[in-house]
């Protein structure tokens, strides 16, 4: 057979091509190995760096271990991405520039791969996962206590595109995600970890039974608990009472644990954030940083969180509602507002009611999803009250001698405004604010406004019992 | 010139709660104190002002006032919390006075009843907050001396017996008010300093103590503003 040199040529060509390809493959493999080795080396190096950083404290506990891992991740991230360096350089030039600080933090929050944000998501899932079983159970409300579905429960059902990020309304995928994540993140307390997966009725089973026993023995001893008319079915009644009581007890415990968890989560996030951007570690930048982290953290979980608060404060909300209905048409004078502080003449009001602007403002409180924003809303409400009061005062006295609104005047007006707001959930919102507002704010104007709001709400709650005398005009 | 360097570079923040019956004049008392000095060297603000501008509201408020002071080189931020005097709001007192460093209990010297109310408040405050809170008992309206119904001896004797200080004031005539607040600030500073010392050499700043005495670092701007009066020219 004769070999056509042309074919031979092609054959050799193919062969050499194949060899080249093989070589290429081998080179590629070698390169990949080298890269892998380098990556591993880098990881180890960074790990060492992280270890050095945390070396000061001798013993290593789980928390520190986790911190090290997270810090390693940050270092790794920063080698792969340039933006952190750029921001750091910018901040170094103007360390006190608040817009730079907020810019950096919002940039950070928009990077889903950054370890800080990964941690944020994980912690959020964890909280959500603990809330979900209780909150979802709350939807078919218990028969004896009808309650208007709140904005919050609604938004849990119907994905509210306005306030909730893609996460809300997809409880199931969240829960499964979360359970995956939980295994990787360590828990502060073994007991709490148990709660993560359990529903409310299986909460802390042993304690519950202990409490139950206590209740039972207490009731045996104390005959006043037994209604003589119900002598035939005492056990059933007792049991109903017991179940309700135990459920509330469990809910409160759960709420407390979740509140604590959230505080820990935010602290953790802040410290990781400061670890990755040391330039943020000044008093002012830190405050801005906390504010942004909180906003990001609370926004998707506020509605289920509030639902839990509402379950715990149901009695108070019901009182508020009763007062609300009773005082629907009450004038400011009926709740003790001095007559010079509101116009009696309906013409002056142009068809509205006194302090309407403050009522409108306060209603907006439920729209925000972050404690700080809500607090600002309360502050604005109080300012509006003062502005209205001054306007009304000027109507009464032509010489426009302005009135100073002291607490004697403020609280009755605030109570009137709260009544007209017609939002019983304010009670729970404020209770939640009380838990999540920083101590630093509590001494200042924000704290004063929140305290006044709480007082007014408590007063409104007590109104329907008639315990307070009305038309108390002994005010300066 | 850097005034007040070193250890003096601290700001004390104190919360003072204002208690008293409805018409004893506690609101005008504090308003007089905070407003009168408005054009003086001391910076006095209705805390409202900065946000007020933003909202374009000119409401005059006297329920929450702040005052910045400089006492023996130390900066003091005073937050004064007014409370409602009406009986029906009394149940709500505790949430107002928690974490207070000082309390000003005002009565009307022409109204025996208002003095009795002060006694009730003292009892409650001591019970709830212990001896750490600085108490001031204030007999207001001394311009109405002729109609006095609470004798000076009785009031001062009572104050001494409960570890409080007694003052006579007139919001109308602006009498005794400056002394009252200055004195109270000094006492609260002493208490805070004693507390710091009691904490001992623990150099770490555990600022969020239960009583809410916050020691914040001065912001550099404020420091230069205060010290810059005779430097650049």
XYZ file of C-alpha atoms in Angstrom:
709
model
C 0.000 0.000 0.000
C 1.370 3.256 -0.859
C 1.249 6.011 1.589
C 0.111 9.217 0.297
C 2.488 11.761 1.798
C -0.437 14.046 2.148
C -2.269 11.595 4.387
C 0.887 10.914 6.285
C 1.281 14.585 6.852
C -2.253 14.847 8.126
C -1.702 11.824 10.324
C 1.363 13.382 11.900
C -0.420 16.642 12.230
C -3.215 14.973 14.124
C -0.804 13.092 16.267
C 1.104 16.179 17.190
C -2.112 17.972 17.849
C -3.189 15.191 20.120
C 0.138 15.267 21.885
C -0.159 18.977 22.295
C -3.574 18.602 23.680
C -2.366 16.013 26.107
C 0.442 18.257 27.130
C -1.926 21.106 27.489
C -4.126 19.000 29.659
C -1.206 18.003 31.804
C -0.049 21.570 32.055
C -3.513 22.665 32.896
C -3.745 20.007 35.544
C -0.395 21.039 36.936
C -1.482 24.619 36.917
C -4.667 23.778 38.650
C -2.776 21.852 41.257
C -0.418 24.722 41.720
C -3.301 27.082 42.042
C -4.986 24.784 44.488
C -1.795 24.539 46.471
C -1.382 28.277 46.387
C -4.970 28.771 47.455
C -4.488 26.347 50.265
C -1.262 28.084 51.188
C -3.021 31.391 51.148
C -5.812 30.043 53.281
C -3.293 28.719 55.773
C -1.412 31.983 55.722
C -4.544 33.945 56.333
C -5.552 31.506 58.979
C -2.243 32.137 60.644
C -2.757 35.834 60.366
C -6.142 35.451 61.946
C -4.612 33.293 64.639
C -1.936 35.897 65.306
C -4.578 38.560 65.605
C -6.485 36.617 68.167
C -3.388 35.209 69.815
C -3.572 37.660 72.715
C -6.154 35.571 74.480
C -4.648 32.253 75.390
C -7.490 29.805 75.402
C -9.653 29.244 72.399
C -13.323 28.707 72.859
C -15.907 28.018 70.213
C -16.801 31.638 69.765
C -13.225 32.671 69.151
C -12.801 29.810 66.770
C -15.776 31.060 64.811
C -14.389 34.575 64.828
C -11.138 33.282 63.419
C -12.879 31.482 60.657
C -14.866 34.572 59.830
C -11.794 36.746 59.861
C -10.018 34.336 57.579
C -12.952 34.577 55.217
C -12.737 38.336 55.288
C -9.046 38.337 54.466
C -9.697 35.928 51.662
C -12.514 38.093 50.347
C -10.359 41.161 50.419
C -7.685 39.479 48.356
C -10.231 38.656 45.711
C -12.001 41.996 45.687
C -10.675 45.484 45.367
C -13.521 47.579 46.629
C -12.744 47.202 50.338
C -9.228 48.551 49.748
C -10.540 51.482 47.761
C -13.019 52.422 50.456
C -10.416 52.054 53.148
C -8.106 54.388 51.274
C -10.891 56.914 50.809
C -11.812 56.788 54.478
C -8.225 57.154 55.506
C -8.166 60.513 53.771
C -11.406 61.732 55.373
C -11.981 59.603 58.450
C -14.863 61.736 59.744
C -16.859 61.993 56.566
C -20.281 60.655 57.461
C -21.366 60.273 53.827
C -18.290 58.150 53.145
C -19.089 55.981 56.133
C -22.684 55.420 55.072
C -21.482 54.876 51.515
C -19.103 52.197 52.618
C -21.683 50.473 54.781
C -24.330 50.471 52.078
C -21.755 49.186 49.612
C -20.930 46.439 52.062
C -24.602 45.607 52.510
C -25.019 45.252 48.773
C -22.349 42.572 48.498
C -23.995 39.247 49.201
C -20.686 37.342 49.163
C -19.012 39.411 51.814
C -18.572 37.392 55.018
C -20.316 40.093 57.062
C -23.380 39.839 54.890
C -23.245 36.077 54.837
C -23.231 36.149 58.615
C -26.085 38.651 58.608
C -28.181 36.360 56.441
C -27.374 33.371 58.552
C -28.298 35.130 61.774
C -31.450 36.481 60.213
C -32.478 33.027 59.073
C -31.862 31.715 62.522
C -34.143 34.296 64.117
C -36.722 33.848 61.400
C -36.626 30.137 61.805
C -37.351 30.442 65.466
C -40.167 32.896 64.864
C -41.827 31.050 62.055
C -43.444 28.165 63.958
C -45.009 30.469 66.548
C -46.069 33.130 64.149
C -47.599 30.789 61.638
C -49.540 29.177 64.430
C -50.963 32.524 65.442
C -52.861 33.055 62.234
C -55.957 31.069 63.165
C -56.581 33.195 66.230
C -57.941 31.515 69.297
C -61.738 31.655 69.229
C -62.449 33.660 72.360
C -60.361 36.629 71.369
C -61.140 37.985 67.946
C -58.533 40.368 66.755
C -58.223 42.401 63.629
C -55.532 40.953 61.421
C -52.673 43.297 61.674
C -50.603 44.788 58.964
C -47.824 42.578 60.124
C -49.618 39.273 59.862
C -51.019 40.282 56.547
C -47.678 41.083 55.165
C -46.520 37.712 56.294
C -49.180 36.089 54.192
C -49.097 38.326 51.213
C -45.649 39.145 50.131
C -45.549 42.873 50.546
C -43.206 44.029 47.886
C -42.963 47.490 49.357
C -41.391 46.668 52.668
C -40.161 43.146 52.410
C -37.214 41.983 50.476
C -37.518 38.872 48.390
C -37.373 36.745 51.493
C -40.760 37.371 53.028
C -43.701 35.197 52.223
C -41.505 32.260 51.419
C -41.347 30.804 54.842
C -40.657 27.315 53.690
C -37.575 27.871 51.666
C -36.361 30.092 54.445
C -36.861 27.463 57.083
C -35.067 24.825 55.139
C -32.248 27.194 54.376
C -32.063 28.141 57.960
C -31.937 24.638 59.273
C -29.003 24.023 56.994
C -27.280 27.036 58.316
C -27.976 26.322 61.894
C -25.922 23.197 61.840
C -22.903 25.185 60.754
C -23.283 28.018 63.213
C -22.803 27.245 66.808
C -25.402 28.014 69.384
C -24.889 29.955 72.521
C -27.019 27.711 74.521
C -27.917 24.141 73.980
C -31.371 24.704 75.353
C -32.058 27.425 72.866
C -30.843 25.272 70.047
C -33.554 22.832 70.893
C -36.129 25.557 70.599
C -34.959 26.351 67.118
C -36.549 23.334 65.655
C -39.457 22.878 68.025
C -42.857 24.472 67.830
C -44.265 26.512 70.677
C -46.221 23.690 72.254
C -43.189 21.547 72.658
C -41.227 24.378 74.150
C -39.054 23.358 76.965
C -41.142 20.365 77.711
C -39.738 19.479 81.067
C -40.070 22.933 82.503
C -43.612 23.080 81.291
C -44.541 19.946 83.110
C -42.841 21.161 86.213
C -44.815 24.373 86.034
C -47.980 22.432 85.423
C -47.424 20.432 88.555
C -46.775 23.579 90.488
C -49.967 25.116 89.219
C -51.967 22.083 90.110
C -50.723 21.908 93.662
C -51.229 25.645 94.043
C -54.818 25.365 92.938
C -55.514 22.465 95.222
C -54.412 24.535 98.123
C -56.145 27.725 97.071
C -59.908 27.234 96.917
C -60.588 30.737 95.611
C -59.621 29.562 92.154
C -62.650 27.346 92.027
C -65.907 28.826 90.956
C -68.711 27.246 93.020
C -71.147 27.388 90.086
C -68.856 25.327 87.975
C -68.490 22.591 90.458
C -69.378 19.954 87.893
C -66.605 20.594 85.492
C -63.857 22.132 87.494
C -61.074 20.127 86.025
C -61.898 21.087 82.476
C -62.043 24.771 83.277
C -58.893 24.643 85.250
C -57.230 22.952 82.423
C -58.290 25.582 79.915
C -57.024 28.255 82.190
C -53.888 26.295 82.684
C -53.258 25.793 79.008
C -53.690 29.477 78.293
C -51.444 30.400 81.110
C -48.790 27.926 80.141
C -48.936 29.003 76.552
C -48.395 32.610 77.556
C -45.586 31.568 79.822
C -43.924 29.696 76.986
C -44.443 32.558 74.576
C -42.857 35.039 76.947
C -39.907 32.777 77.420
C -39.546 32.363 73.721
C -39.773 36.076 73.134
C -37.124 36.753 75.723
C -34.776 34.248 74.164
C -35.301 35.711 70.711
C -34.735 39.263 71.916
C -31.510 38.144 73.496
C -30.499 36.359 70.326
C -31.104 39.460 68.264
C -28.960 41.551 70.567
C -26.168 39.009 70.348
C -26.542 38.835 66.583
C -26.236 42.579 66.160
C -23.227 42.734 68.449
C -21.625 39.955 66.472
C -22.300 41.679 63.181
C -20.955 44.961 64.415
C -17.762 43.457 65.700
C -17.188 41.567 62.477
C -17.895 44.718 60.534
C -15.361 46.654 62.596
C -12.900 43.839 62.215
C -13.044 44.050 58.457
C -13.084 47.845 58.391
C -11.037 49.110 61.258
C -11.468 52.604 59.913
C -15.074 52.499 61.133
C -14.022 52.141 64.724
C -14.739 55.698 65.826
C -17.691 56.719 67.963
C -19.589 58.421 65.156
C -18.863 55.896 62.439
C -19.789 53.096 64.777
C -23.193 54.651 65.381
C -23.797 54.956 61.658
C -22.633 51.422 61.185
C -24.979 50.086 63.854
C -27.875 52.006 62.345
C -27.279 50.504 58.903
C -26.758 47.004 60.210
C -29.913 47.215 62.255
C -31.931 48.450 59.359
C -30.708 45.590 57.204
C -31.197 43.099 59.983
C -34.643 44.109 61.155
C -36.373 44.933 57.882
C -37.164 41.384 56.756
C -37.860 39.999 60.223
C -39.847 42.824 61.768
C -43.301 41.557 60.837
C -42.940 38.086 62.327
C -41.128 39.585 65.282
C -43.950 42.022 65.874
C -46.470 39.219 65.596
C -44.774 37.493 68.484
C -44.801 40.707 70.501
C -48.481 41.079 69.706
C -49.218 37.598 70.935
C -47.464 38.319 74.186
C -49.160 41.692 74.623
C -52.579 40.597 73.462
C -54.290 41.496 76.735
C -52.925 45.012 76.600
C -53.938 45.417 72.981
C -57.450 44.272 73.790
C -57.690 46.852 76.561
C -56.490 49.460 74.155
C -59.114 48.420 71.662
C -61.895 48.604 74.239
C -60.853 52.110 75.223
C -60.602 53.014 71.581
C -64.185 51.976 70.938
C -65.421 53.653 74.096
C -63.741 56.948 73.275
C -64.332 56.959 69.556
C -66.079 60.307 69.600
C -64.339 61.784 72.602
C -63.096 65.322 72.398
C -59.609 66.202 73.617
C -61.240 67.638 76.725
C -62.659 64.220 77.586
C -59.186 62.835 78.094
C -58.056 65.847 80.068
C -56.592 68.195 77.483
C -56.803 71.787 78.699
C -59.467 73.694 76.809
C -57.094 76.331 75.537
C -55.087 73.631 73.761
C -57.694 72.644 71.219
C -60.255 74.540 69.185
C -63.879 73.945 70.155
C -65.059 75.649 67.015
C -65.513 73.086 64.281
C -65.233 75.674 61.553
C -61.637 76.311 62.498
C -60.765 72.657 61.925
C -61.983 72.566 58.332
C -63.740 69.262 58.754
C -60.876 67.456 60.411
C -60.251 66.899 64.101
C -57.715 68.395 66.486
C -54.134 67.167 66.218
C -54.875 65.340 63.000
C -51.387 65.852 61.622
C -49.887 64.189 64.700
C -52.315 61.279 64.388
C -51.390 60.851 60.734
C -47.725 60.895 61.563
C -48.073 58.343 64.335
C -49.950 56.001 62.003
C -46.865 55.905 59.801
C -44.958 54.246 62.605
C -46.185 50.818 61.587
C -44.813 51.265 58.088
C -41.196 51.424 59.091
C -39.468 48.171 59.772
C -36.551 49.259 61.844
C -36.618 50.400 65.483
C -34.573 53.533 64.928
C -36.917 54.755 62.192
C -39.923 54.059 64.364
C -38.402 56.005 67.197
C -37.839 58.939 64.875
C -41.486 58.724 63.930
C -42.498 59.039 67.582
C -40.227 62.036 67.996
C -41.830 63.661 64.963
C -45.283 62.957 66.362
C -44.443 64.717 69.598
C -43.011 67.665 67.745
C -46.157 67.912 65.666
C -48.245 67.862 68.820
C -46.291 70.800 70.166
C -46.668 72.643 66.882
C -50.430 72.050 66.808
C -50.777 73.019 70.445
C -49.067 76.278 69.766
C -51.291 77.007 66.785
C -54.422 76.303 68.794
C -53.129 78.440 71.595
C -52.699 81.342 69.236
C -56.315 80.959 68.163
C -57.442 81.410 71.719
C -55.310 84.337 72.602
C -54.996 87.030 70.047
C -51.851 88.410 71.612
C -50.106 85.192 70.561
C -48.432 84.610 73.859
C -47.063 81.201 73.026
C -47.620 78.353 75.399
C -44.871 76.066 76.510
C -46.042 72.503 76.418
C -44.959 70.802 79.591
C -45.633 67.203 80.429
C -48.859 68.204 82.182
C -50.242 69.220 78.812
C -48.338 66.805 76.642
C -49.538 63.527 78.099
C -53.272 64.154 77.766
C -52.787 65.306 74.174
C -50.610 62.330 73.393
C -53.248 60.034 74.852
C -55.854 61.673 72.655
C -53.620 61.234 69.609
C -52.961 57.587 70.448
C -56.704 56.944 70.840
C -57.446 58.471 67.473
C -54.710 56.504 65.813
C -56.879 53.411 66.190
C -53.932 51.056 66.045
C -53.848 48.712 69.030
C -50.612 47.266 67.749
C -48.904 50.484 68.841
C -48.767 48.849 72.261
C -46.681 45.996 70.917
C -44.620 48.208 68.642
C -43.585 50.342 71.584
C -42.886 47.306 73.726
C -40.586 46.074 70.974
C -38.915 49.466 70.667
C -38.243 49.403 74.368
C -36.322 46.176 73.854
C -34.310 47.201 70.838
C -33.462 50.847 71.354
C -29.957 51.497 72.559
C -29.374 52.638 76.081
C -27.579 55.642 74.684
C -30.790 56.959 73.202
C -32.891 56.336 76.246
C -31.535 59.305 78.161
C -32.051 61.752 75.322
C -35.019 63.237 73.573
C -35.804 59.982 71.797
C -35.988 58.227 75.125
C -38.212 60.907 76.535
C -40.570 60.658 73.596
C -40.733 56.875 73.804
C -41.372 57.026 77.535
C -44.135 59.572 77.022
C -45.656 57.409 74.326
C -45.552 54.383 76.598
C -47.196 56.358 79.379
C -49.922 57.608 77.081
C -50.587 54.092 75.815
C -50.791 52.733 79.332
C -53.196 55.487 80.220
C -55.352 54.715 77.200
C -55.390 51.032 78.107
C -56.660 51.872 81.548
C -59.388 54.192 80.294
C -62.012 51.548 79.551
C -61.944 50.234 83.081
C -63.084 53.637 84.281
C -60.446 53.595 86.953
C -59.404 57.088 86.102
C -61.593 60.054 86.681
C -62.278 62.060 83.600
C -62.451 65.758 83.125
C -59.630 66.171 85.557
C -58.913 69.772 84.853
C -56.295 70.259 87.502
C -53.615 71.098 85.050
C -51.517 74.181 84.867
C -4.968 76.674 73.308
C -6.200 73.344 74.420
C -8.191 73.837 77.543
C -9.315 71.007 79.720
C -7.022 68.365 78.353
C -6.174 65.103 80.005
C -8.562 63.842 82.592
C -10.963 66.719 82.089
C -11.743 65.561 78.598
C -15.007 64.007 79.607
C -18.615 64.853 79.351
C -21.042 63.828 81.993
C -24.571 63.124 80.912
C -27.167 63.326 83.617
C -30.828 62.680 83.601
C -32.921 64.756 85.939
C -36.580 64.053 86.442
C -38.976 66.795 87.405
C -41.795 65.800 89.707
C -44.605 67.696 91.347
C -48.301 68.295 91.329
C -50.191 69.912 88.485
C -49.992 73.620 89.150
C -46.885 74.029 91.248
C -45.025 75.558 88.318
C -42.437 72.923 87.558
C -42.696 73.510 83.847
C -42.158 77.235 84.126
C -39.288 76.589 86.486
C -37.355 74.524 84.017
C -38.334 76.720 81.133
C -37.029 79.721 82.973
C -33.784 77.932 83.619
C -33.202 76.740 80.091
C -34.543 79.696 78.163
C -33.326 82.640 80.132
C -29.726 81.946 79.422
C -30.305 81.604 75.747
C -28.096 84.501 74.703
C -25.483 83.963 77.304
C -22.111 82.350 76.844
C -23.462 78.982 77.824
C -24.942 77.171 74.916
C -28.497 76.391 75.716
C -30.771 74.642 73.367
C -34.190 73.331 73.198
C -32.901 70.046 71.951
C -35.669 70.292 69.441
C -34.014 72.984 67.432
C -31.991 70.977 64.937
C -34.790 68.736 63.794
C -37.336 71.459 64.280
C -35.731 73.397 61.507
C -35.879 70.420 59.242
C -39.566 69.960 59.850
C -40.225 73.650 59.805
C -41.982 73.577 63.096
C -41.620 76.240 65.697
C -43.353 74.518 68.548
C -42.194 75.564 71.930
C -41.650 72.608 74.127
C -40.868 72.393 77.746
C -41.407 68.734 78.466
C -37.917 67.685 77.539
C -35.081 70.147 77.755
C -31.369 69.858 77.670
C -28.707 72.159 78.939
C -24.978 72.088 78.474
C -22.881 73.329 81.327
C -19.264 73.730 82.163
C -18.569 73.154 85.815
C -15.015 73.417 87.107
C -13.700 72.514 83.685
C -15.950 69.512 83.294
C -18.635 69.358 80.678
C -22.090 68.404 81.791
C -25.048 67.581 79.593
C -28.253 67.841 81.474
C -31.408 66.176 80.193
C -34.400 67.393 82.112
C -37.484 65.190 81.963
C -40.744 66.791 82.902
C -43.506 64.522 84.165
C -47.253 64.977 84.242
C -48.477 66.145 87.597
C -52.032 64.908 87.319
C -53.008 62.163 89.696
C -54.185 59.866 86.915
C -50.716 59.685 85.418
C -48.980 58.846 88.670
C -48.972 55.126 88.040
C -46.696 55.869 85.119
C -43.998 57.530 87.193
C -41.518 54.669 87.358
C -40.873 54.541 83.649
C -39.955 58.206 83.761
C -37.613 58.224 86.690
C -35.728 54.998 86.059
C -32.040 55.635 85.502
C -32.324 59.190 86.777
C -29.296 60.727 88.405
C -31.282 63.448 90.068
C -34.828 64.419 90.884
C -36.311 67.836 91.433
C -39.455 67.657 93.531
C -41.432 70.846 93.303
C -44.186 72.075 95.576
C -46.088 75.316 95.808
C -45.412 77.115 99.096
C -49.016 78.280 99.158
C -50.363 74.743 98.802
C -49.929 72.376 101.728
C -51.316 69.532 99.659
C -48.595 69.809 97.045
C -46.008 69.444 99.803
C -47.650 66.228 100.924
C -47.368 64.976 97.369
C -43.649 65.693 97.423
C -43.329 63.549 100.521
C -45.012 60.683 98.699
C -42.643 61.061 95.781
C -39.618 61.035 98.054
C -40.791 57.808 99.628
C -41.299 56.201 96.266
C -38.007 57.375 94.800
C -36.016 56.192 97.778
C -37.778 52.873 97.672
C -37.246 52.379 93.956
C -33.866 53.990 93.372
C -32.160 53.895 96.764
C -29.794 56.550 98.006
C -27.864 57.074 94.823
C -30.288 59.574 93.373
C -29.717 63.221 94.308
C -32.927 64.738 95.576
C -33.847 68.405 95.534
C -36.995 69.607 97.212
C -38.066 72.930 95.828
C -40.567 75.356 97.315
C -41.694 77.376 94.341
C -43.661 80.627 94.140
C -41.804 82.464 96.897
C -43.122 85.634 95.280
C -46.359 84.728 97.032
C -44.703 84.765 100.461
C -47.778 86.340 102.049
C -49.890 83.330 101.206
C -47.348 80.799 102.399
C -48.885 77.643 103.838
C -45.801 75.466 104.180
C -43.409 76.768 106.799
C -39.741 77.109 105.970
C -38.680 75.161 109.070
C -40.982 72.259 108.331
C -39.855 71.987 104.713
C -36.156 72.283 105.424
C -36.389 69.924 108.372
C -38.145 67.370 106.270
C -35.623 67.671 103.440
C -32.751 67.128 105.829
C -34.427 64.101 107.363
C -34.617 62.355 103.998
C -31.187 63.348 102.763
C -32.468 65.889 100.277
C -31.521 69.515 99.797
C -34.106 72.229 100.030
C -34.367 75.320 97.818
C -36.673 78.272 97.516
C -37.431 79.515 94.057
C -39.638 81.800 92.086
C -40.022 81.089 88.423
C -41.833 84.373 88.072
C -39.012 86.462 89.517
C -36.276 84.098 88.331
C -35.052 83.569 91.866
C -33.000 80.669 93.137
C -33.262 78.648 89.957
C -29.685 78.938 88.739
C -28.354 77.917 92.158
C -30.691 74.973 92.304
C -29.478 73.469 89.060
C -25.829 74.295 89.598
C -25.897 72.711 93.019
C -27.654 69.645 91.751
C -25.109 69.238 88.950
C -22.234 69.433 91.382
C -23.803 66.824 93.600
C -24.473 64.503 90.689
C -20.885 64.907 89.546
C -19.642 64.012 93.000
C -21.833 60.929 93.009
C -20.619 59.950 89.573
C -16.993 60.481 90.516
C -17.437 58.480 93.680
C -18.940 55.750 91.590
C -15.991 55.856 89.212
C -13.590 55.621 92.098
C -15.561 52.768 93.595
C -15.145 50.941 90.332
C -11.495 51.406 91.117
C -8.592 50.938 88.826
C -10.690 49.085 86.272
C -9.501 51.266 83.451
C -11.829 49.720 80.930
C -14.813 51.906 80.325
C -17.919 50.186 81.492
C -19.969 53.191 80.578
C -23.303 51.538 80.377
C -23.706 51.262 84.074
C -27.117 50.662 85.463
C -27.625 54.257 86.437
C -26.971 55.634 83.021
C -24.082 57.904 83.870
C -22.475 58.148 80.542
C -19.039 59.431 80.085
C -18.523 60.219 76.486
C -15.429 61.475 74.822
C -15.630 65.035 73.749
C -16.053 65.623 70.107
C -13.084 67.654 68.920
C -15.239 70.309 67.297
C -16.945 71.253 70.496
C -13.603 71.421 72.242
C -12.164 73.843 69.754
C -15.286 75.936 69.748
C -15.088 76.329 73.489
C -11.386 76.966 73.630
C -11.000 79.055 70.527
C -12.156 82.318 72.010
C -8.779 83.878 72.457
C -6.607 81.951 70.034
C -6.971 82.717 66.354
C -7.208 86.396 65.549
